[in-house]
N, CA and C atoms as an extended XYZ file, in Angstrom:
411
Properties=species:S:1:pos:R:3:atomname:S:1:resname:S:1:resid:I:1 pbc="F F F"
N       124.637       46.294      112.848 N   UNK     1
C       125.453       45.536      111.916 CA  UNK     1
C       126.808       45.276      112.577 C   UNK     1
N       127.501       44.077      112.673 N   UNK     2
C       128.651       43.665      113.039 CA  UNK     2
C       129.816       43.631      112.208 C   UNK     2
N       130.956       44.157      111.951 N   UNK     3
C       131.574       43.548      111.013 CA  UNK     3
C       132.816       43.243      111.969 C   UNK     3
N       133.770       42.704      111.345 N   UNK     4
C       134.877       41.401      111.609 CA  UNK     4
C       135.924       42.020      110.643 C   UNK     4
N       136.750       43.035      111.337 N   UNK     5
C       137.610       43.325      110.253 CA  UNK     5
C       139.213       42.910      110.462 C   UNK     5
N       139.695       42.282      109.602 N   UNK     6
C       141.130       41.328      109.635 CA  UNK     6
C       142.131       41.879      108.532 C   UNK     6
N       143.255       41.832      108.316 N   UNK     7
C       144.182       42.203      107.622 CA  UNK     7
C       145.433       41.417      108.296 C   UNK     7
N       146.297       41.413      106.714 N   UNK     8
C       147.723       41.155      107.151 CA  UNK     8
C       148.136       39.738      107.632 C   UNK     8
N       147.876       38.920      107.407 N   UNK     9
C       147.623       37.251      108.055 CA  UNK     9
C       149.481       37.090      107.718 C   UNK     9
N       149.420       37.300      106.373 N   UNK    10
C       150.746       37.159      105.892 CA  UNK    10
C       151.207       35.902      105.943 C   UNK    10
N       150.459       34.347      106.157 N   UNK    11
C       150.625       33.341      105.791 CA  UNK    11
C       152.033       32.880      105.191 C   UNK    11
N       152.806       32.204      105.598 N   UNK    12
C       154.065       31.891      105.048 CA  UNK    12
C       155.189       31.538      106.010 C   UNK    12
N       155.838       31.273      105.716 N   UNK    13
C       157.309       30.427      106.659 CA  UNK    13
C       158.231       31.951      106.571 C   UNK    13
N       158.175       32.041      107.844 N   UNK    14
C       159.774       33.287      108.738 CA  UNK    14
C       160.497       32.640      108.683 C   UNK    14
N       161.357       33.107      108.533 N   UNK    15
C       163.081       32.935      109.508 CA  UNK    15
C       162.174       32.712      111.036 C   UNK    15
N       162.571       31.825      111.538 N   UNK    16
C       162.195       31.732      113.360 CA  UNK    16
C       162.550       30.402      113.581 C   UNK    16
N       162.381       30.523      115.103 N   UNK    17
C       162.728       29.124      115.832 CA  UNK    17
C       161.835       27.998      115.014 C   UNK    17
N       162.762       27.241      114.562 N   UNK    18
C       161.709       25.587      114.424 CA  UNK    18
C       162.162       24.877      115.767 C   UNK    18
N       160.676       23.891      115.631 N   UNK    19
C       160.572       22.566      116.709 CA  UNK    19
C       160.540       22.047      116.244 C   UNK    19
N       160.674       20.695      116.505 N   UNK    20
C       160.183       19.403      115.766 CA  UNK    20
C       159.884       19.599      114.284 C   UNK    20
N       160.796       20.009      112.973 N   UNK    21
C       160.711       20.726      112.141 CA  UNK    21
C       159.780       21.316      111.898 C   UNK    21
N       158.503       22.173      112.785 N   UNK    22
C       157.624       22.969      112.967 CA  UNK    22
C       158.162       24.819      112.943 C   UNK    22
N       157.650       25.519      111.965 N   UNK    23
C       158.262       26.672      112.102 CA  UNK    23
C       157.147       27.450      113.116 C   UNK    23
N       158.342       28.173      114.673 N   UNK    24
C       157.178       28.473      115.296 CA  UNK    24
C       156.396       29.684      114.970 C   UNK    24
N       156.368       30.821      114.435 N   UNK    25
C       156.098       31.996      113.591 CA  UNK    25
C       154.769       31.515      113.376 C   UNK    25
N       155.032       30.393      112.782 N   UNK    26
C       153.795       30.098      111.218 CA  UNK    26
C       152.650       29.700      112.476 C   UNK    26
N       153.382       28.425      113.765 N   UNK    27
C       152.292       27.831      114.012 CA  UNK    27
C       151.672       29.051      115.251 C   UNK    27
N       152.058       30.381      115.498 N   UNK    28
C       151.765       31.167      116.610 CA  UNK    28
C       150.404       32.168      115.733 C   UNK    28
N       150.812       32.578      114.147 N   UNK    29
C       149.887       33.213      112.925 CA  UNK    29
C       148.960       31.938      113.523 C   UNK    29
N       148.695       30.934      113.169 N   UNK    30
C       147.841       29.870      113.050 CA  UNK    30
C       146.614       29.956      114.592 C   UNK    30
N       147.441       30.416      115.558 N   UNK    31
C       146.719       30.424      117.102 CA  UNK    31
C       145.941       31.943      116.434 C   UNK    31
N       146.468       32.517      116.229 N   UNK    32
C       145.914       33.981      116.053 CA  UNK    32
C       144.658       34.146      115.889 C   UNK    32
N       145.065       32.849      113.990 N   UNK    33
C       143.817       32.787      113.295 CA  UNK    33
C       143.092       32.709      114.085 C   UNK    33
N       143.120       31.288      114.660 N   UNK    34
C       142.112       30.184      115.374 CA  UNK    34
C       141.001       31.053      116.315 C   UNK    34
N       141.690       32.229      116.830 N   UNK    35
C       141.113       33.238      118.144 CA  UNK    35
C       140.528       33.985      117.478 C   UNK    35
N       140.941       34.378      116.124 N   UNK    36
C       139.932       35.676      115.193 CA  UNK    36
C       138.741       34.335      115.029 C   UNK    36
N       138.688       33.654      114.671 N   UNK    37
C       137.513       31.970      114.493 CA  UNK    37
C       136.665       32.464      115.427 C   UNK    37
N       137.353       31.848      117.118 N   UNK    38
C       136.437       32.097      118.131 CA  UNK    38
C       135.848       32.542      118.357 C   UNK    38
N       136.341       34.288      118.053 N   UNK    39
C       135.408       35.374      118.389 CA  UNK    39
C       134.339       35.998      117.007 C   UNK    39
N       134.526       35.546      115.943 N   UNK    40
C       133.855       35.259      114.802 CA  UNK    40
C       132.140       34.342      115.233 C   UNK    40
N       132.485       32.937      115.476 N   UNK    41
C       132.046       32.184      115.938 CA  UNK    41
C       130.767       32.307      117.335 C   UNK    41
N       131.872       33.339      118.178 N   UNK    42
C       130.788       34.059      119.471 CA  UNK    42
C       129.791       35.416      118.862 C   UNK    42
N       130.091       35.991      118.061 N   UNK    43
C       130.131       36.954      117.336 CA  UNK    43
C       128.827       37.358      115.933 C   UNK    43
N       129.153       35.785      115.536 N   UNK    44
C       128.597       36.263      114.132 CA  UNK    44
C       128.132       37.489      113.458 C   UNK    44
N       129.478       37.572      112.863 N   UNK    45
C       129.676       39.463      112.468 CA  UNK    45
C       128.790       39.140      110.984 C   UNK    45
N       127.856       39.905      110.478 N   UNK    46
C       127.150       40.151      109.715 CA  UNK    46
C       128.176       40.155      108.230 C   UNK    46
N       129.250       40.819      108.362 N   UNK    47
C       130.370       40.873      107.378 CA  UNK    47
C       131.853       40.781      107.864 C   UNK    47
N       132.530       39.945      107.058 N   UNK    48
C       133.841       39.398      107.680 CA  UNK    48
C       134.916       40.361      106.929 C   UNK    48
N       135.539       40.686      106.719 N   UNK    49
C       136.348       41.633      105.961 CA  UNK    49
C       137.939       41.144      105.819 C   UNK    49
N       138.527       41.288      104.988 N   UNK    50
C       139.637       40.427      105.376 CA  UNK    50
C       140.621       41.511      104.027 C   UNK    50
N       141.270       42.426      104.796 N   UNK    51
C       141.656       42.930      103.667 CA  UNK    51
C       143.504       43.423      103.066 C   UNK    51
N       143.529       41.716      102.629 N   UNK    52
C       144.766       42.079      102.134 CA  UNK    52
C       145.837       41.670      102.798 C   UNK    52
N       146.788       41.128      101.967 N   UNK    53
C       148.114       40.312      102.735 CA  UNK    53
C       148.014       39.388      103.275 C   UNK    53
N       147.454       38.622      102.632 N   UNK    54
C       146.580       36.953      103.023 CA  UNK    54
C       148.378       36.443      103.190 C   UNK    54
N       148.966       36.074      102.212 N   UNK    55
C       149.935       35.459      101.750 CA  UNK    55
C       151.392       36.460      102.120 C   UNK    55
N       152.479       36.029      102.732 N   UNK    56
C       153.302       36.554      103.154 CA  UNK    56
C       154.321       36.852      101.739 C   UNK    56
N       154.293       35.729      100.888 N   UNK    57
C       155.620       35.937       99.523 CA  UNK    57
C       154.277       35.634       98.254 C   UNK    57
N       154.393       36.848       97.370 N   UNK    58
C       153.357       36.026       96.625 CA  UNK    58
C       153.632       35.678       95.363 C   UNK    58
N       154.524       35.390       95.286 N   UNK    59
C       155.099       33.906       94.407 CA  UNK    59
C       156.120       32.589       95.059 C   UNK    59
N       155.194       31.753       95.159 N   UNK    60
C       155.756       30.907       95.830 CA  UNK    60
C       155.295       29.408       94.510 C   UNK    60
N       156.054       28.577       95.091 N   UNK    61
C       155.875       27.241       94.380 CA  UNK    61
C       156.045       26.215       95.102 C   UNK    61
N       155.468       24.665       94.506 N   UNK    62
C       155.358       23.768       95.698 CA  UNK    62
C       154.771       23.666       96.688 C   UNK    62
N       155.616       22.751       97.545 N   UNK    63
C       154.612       22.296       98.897 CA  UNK    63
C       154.528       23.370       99.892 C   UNK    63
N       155.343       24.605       99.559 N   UNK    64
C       155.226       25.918      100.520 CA  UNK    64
C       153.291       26.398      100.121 C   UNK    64
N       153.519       26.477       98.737 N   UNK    65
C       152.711       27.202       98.358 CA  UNK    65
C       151.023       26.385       98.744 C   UNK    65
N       151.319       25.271       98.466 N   UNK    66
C       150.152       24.359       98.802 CA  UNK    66
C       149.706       24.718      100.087 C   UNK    66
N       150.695       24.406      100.941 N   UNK    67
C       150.117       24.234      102.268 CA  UNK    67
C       149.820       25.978      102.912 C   UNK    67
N       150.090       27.223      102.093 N   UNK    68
C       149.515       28.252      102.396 CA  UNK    68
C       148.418       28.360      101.955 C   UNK    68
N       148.224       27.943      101.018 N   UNK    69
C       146.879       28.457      100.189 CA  UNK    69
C       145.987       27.456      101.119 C   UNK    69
N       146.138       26.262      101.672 N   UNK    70
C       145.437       25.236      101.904 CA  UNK    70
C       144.766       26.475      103.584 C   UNK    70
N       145.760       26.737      103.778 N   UNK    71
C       145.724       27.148      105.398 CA  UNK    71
C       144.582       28.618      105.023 C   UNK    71
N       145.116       29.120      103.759 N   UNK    72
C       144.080       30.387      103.786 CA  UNK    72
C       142.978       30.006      103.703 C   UNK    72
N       142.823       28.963      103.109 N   UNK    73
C       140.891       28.531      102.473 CA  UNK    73
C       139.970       27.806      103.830 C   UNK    73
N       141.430       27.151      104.369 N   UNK    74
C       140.891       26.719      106.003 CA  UNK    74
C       140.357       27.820      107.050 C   UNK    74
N       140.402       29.020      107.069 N   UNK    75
C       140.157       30.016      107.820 CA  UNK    75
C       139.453       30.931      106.975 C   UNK    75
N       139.234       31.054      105.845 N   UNK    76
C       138.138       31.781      104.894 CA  UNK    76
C       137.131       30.406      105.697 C   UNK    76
N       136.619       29.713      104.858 N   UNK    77
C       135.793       28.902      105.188 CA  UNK    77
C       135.221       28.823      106.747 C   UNK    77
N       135.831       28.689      107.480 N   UNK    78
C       135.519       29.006      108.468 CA  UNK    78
C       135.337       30.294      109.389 C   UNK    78
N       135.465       31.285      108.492 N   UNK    79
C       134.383       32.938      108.485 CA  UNK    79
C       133.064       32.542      107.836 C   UNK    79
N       133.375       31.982      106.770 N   UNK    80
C       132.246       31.698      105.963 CA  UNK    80
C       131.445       31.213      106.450 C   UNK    80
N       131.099       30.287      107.979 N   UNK    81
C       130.123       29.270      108.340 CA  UNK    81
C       129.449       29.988      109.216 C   UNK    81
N       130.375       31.500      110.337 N   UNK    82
C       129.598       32.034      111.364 CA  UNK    82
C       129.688       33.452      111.009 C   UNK    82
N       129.938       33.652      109.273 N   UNK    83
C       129.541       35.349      108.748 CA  UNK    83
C       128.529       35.746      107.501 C   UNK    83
N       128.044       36.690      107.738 N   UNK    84
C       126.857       36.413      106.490 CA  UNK    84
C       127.590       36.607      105.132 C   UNK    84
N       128.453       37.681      105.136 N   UNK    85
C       129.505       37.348      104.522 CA  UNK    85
C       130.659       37.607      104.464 C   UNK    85
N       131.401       37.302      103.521 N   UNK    86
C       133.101       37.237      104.392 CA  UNK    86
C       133.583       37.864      102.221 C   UNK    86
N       134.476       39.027      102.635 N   UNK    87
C       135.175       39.719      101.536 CA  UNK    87
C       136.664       39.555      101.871 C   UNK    87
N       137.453       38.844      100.800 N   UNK    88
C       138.543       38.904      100.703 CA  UNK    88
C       139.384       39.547       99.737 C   UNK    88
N       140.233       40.796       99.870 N   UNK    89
C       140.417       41.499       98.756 CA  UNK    89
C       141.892       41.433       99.233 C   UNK    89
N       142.535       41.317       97.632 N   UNK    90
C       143.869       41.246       97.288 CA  UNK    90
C       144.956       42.106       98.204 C   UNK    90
N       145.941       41.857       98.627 N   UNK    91
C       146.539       43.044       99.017 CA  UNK    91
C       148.093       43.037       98.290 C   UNK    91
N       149.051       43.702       98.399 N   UNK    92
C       149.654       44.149       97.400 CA  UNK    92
C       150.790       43.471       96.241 C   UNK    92
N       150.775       42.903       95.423 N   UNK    93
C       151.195       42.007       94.559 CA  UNK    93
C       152.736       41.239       95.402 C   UNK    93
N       153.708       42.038       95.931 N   UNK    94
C       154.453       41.216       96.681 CA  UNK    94
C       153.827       40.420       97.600 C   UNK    94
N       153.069       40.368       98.006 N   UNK    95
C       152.825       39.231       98.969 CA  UNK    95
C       151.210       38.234       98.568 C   UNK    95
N       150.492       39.324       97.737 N   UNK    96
C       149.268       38.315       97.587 CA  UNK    96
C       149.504       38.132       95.678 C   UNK    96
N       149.808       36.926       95.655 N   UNK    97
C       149.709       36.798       94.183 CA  UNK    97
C       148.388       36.397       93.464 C   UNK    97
N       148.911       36.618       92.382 N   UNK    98
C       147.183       36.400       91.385 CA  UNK    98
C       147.342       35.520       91.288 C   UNK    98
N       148.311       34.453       91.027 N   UNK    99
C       147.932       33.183       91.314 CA  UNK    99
C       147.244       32.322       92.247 C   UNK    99
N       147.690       32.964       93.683 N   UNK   100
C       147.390       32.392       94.623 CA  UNK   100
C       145.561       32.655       95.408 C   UNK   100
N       145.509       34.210       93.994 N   UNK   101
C       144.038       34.064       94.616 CA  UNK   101
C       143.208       33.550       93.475 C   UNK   101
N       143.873       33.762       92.006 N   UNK   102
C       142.763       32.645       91.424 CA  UNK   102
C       142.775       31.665       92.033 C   UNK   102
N       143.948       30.753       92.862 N   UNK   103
C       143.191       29.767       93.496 CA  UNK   103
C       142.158       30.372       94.544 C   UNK   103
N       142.128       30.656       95.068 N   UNK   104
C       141.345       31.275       96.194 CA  UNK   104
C       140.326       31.175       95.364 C   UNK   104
N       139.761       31.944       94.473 N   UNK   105
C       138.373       32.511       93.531 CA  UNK   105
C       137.791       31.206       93.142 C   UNK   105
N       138.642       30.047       92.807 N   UNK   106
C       138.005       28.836       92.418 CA  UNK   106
C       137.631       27.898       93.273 C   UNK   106
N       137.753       28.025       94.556 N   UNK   107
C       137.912       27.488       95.412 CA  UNK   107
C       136.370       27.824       96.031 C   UNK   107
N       136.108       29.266       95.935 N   UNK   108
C       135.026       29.645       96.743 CA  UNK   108
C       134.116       30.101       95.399 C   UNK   108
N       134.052       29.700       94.099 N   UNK   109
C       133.451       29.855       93.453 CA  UNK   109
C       131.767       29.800       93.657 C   UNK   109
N       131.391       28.387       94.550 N   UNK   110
C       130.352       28.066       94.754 CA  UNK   110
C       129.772       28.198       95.998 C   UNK   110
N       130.757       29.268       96.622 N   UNK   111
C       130.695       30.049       98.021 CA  UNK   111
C       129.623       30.920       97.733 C   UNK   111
N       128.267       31.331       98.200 N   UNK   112
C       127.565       32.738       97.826 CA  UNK   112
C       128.020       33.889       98.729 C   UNK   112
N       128.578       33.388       99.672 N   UNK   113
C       128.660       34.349      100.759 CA  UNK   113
C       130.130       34.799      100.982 C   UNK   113
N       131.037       34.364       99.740 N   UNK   114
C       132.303       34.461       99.794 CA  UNK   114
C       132.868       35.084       98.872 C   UNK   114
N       133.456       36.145       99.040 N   UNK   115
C       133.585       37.217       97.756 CA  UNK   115
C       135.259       37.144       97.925 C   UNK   115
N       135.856       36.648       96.764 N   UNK   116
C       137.276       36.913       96.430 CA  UNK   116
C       137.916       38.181       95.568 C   UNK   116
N       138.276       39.107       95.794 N   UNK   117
C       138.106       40.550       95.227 CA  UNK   117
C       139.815       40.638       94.659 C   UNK   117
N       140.046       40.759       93.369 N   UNK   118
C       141.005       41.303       93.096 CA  UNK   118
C       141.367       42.437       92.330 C   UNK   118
N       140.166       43.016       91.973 N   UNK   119
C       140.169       44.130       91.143 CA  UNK   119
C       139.126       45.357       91.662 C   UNK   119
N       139.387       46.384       91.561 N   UNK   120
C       138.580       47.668       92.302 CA  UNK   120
C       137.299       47.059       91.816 C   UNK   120
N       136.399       47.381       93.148 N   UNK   121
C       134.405       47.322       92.891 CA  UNK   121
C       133.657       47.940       93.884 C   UNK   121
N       132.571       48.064       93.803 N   UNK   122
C       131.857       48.073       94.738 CA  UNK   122
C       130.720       47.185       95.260 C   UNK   122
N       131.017       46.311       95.773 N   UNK   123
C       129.931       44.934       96.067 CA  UNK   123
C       128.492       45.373       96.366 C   UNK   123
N       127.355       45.430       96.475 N   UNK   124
C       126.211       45.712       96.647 CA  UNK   124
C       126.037       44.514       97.680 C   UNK   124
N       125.178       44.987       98.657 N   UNK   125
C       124.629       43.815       99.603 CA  UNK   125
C       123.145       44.421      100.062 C   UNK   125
N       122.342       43.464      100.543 N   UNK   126
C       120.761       43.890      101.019 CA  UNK   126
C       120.678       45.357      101.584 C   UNK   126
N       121.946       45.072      102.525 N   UNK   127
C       121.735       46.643      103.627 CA  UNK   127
C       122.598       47.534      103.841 C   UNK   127
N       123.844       47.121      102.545 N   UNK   128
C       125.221       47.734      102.765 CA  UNK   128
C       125.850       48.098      101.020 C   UNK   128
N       126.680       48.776      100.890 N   UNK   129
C       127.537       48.642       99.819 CA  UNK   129
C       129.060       48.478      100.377 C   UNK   129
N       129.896       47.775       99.548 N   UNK   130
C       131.448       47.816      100.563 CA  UNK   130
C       132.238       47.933       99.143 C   UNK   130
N       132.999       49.671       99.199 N   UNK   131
C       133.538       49.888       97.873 CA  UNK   131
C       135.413       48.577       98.790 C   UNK   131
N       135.956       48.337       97.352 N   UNK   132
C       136.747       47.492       97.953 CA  UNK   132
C       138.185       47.952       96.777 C   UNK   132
N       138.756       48.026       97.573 N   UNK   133
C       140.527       48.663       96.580 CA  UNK   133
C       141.257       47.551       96.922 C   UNK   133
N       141.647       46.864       96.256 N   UNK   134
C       142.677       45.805       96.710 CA  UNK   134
C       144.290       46.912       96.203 C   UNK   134
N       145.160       46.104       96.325 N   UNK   135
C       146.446       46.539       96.809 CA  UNK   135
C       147.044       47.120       95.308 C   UNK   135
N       148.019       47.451       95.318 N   UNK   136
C       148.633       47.580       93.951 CA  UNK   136
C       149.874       48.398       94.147 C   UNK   136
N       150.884       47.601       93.021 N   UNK   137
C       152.243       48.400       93.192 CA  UNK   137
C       152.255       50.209       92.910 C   UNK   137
């Protein structure tokens, strides 16, 4: 069994050098992703794990907030295509909001292989169980 275990993405705009009003922080997280992809991709880990601190501020509003959530579902999804399955569980209310993962949850609603976790469980799978604690103050 393979698993793919990730944490801490922390998605969101630093204080850091901008370019070309590009914040570089955000776009260096973004290479990171792209390389956890690759080796996902070479890989196909049986279970993707992703646990917690998706989101760097987790109340945000606007076009910040859009274009994080947009960027998280872009890199879920794409666990989702080369993992059998991919668990994303909350991590701790400052930085992952319930807002931001009911979007998440609706998003992958019609995902089977995509589990959005915000509350203690234990997922059952064919050949595994994965008890899952998301974050909490």
């Amino acid at each position: 069994m393979k698993v793919l275990h990730s944490a801490d993405w922390h998605l969101g705009t630093f204080r850091s050098p901008v370019k070309d009003g590009v914040n570089l922080r955000t776009e260096d997280t973004k290479r990171c992703l792209d390389e956890l992809i690759r080796a996902a991709k070479e890989e196909h880990p049986d279970f993707s794990l992703i646990s917690g601190d998706v989101f760097h501020v987790g109340h945000l509003w606007s076009d910040r907030c859009c274009s994080e959530i947009v960027t998280a579902i872009h890199y879920i999804r794409e666990l989702s295509t080369v993992s059998g399955q991919v668990v994303v569980m909350r991590g701790t209310p400052n930085h992952d909001g319930i807002g931001q993962f009911n979007v998440l949850a609706e998003m992958f609603a019609n995902s089977p292989n995509v589990h959005i976790i915000t509350a203690p469980q234990v997922i059952s799978f064919e050949d595994t169980d994965i008890a899952v604690l998301p974050g909490f103050d």
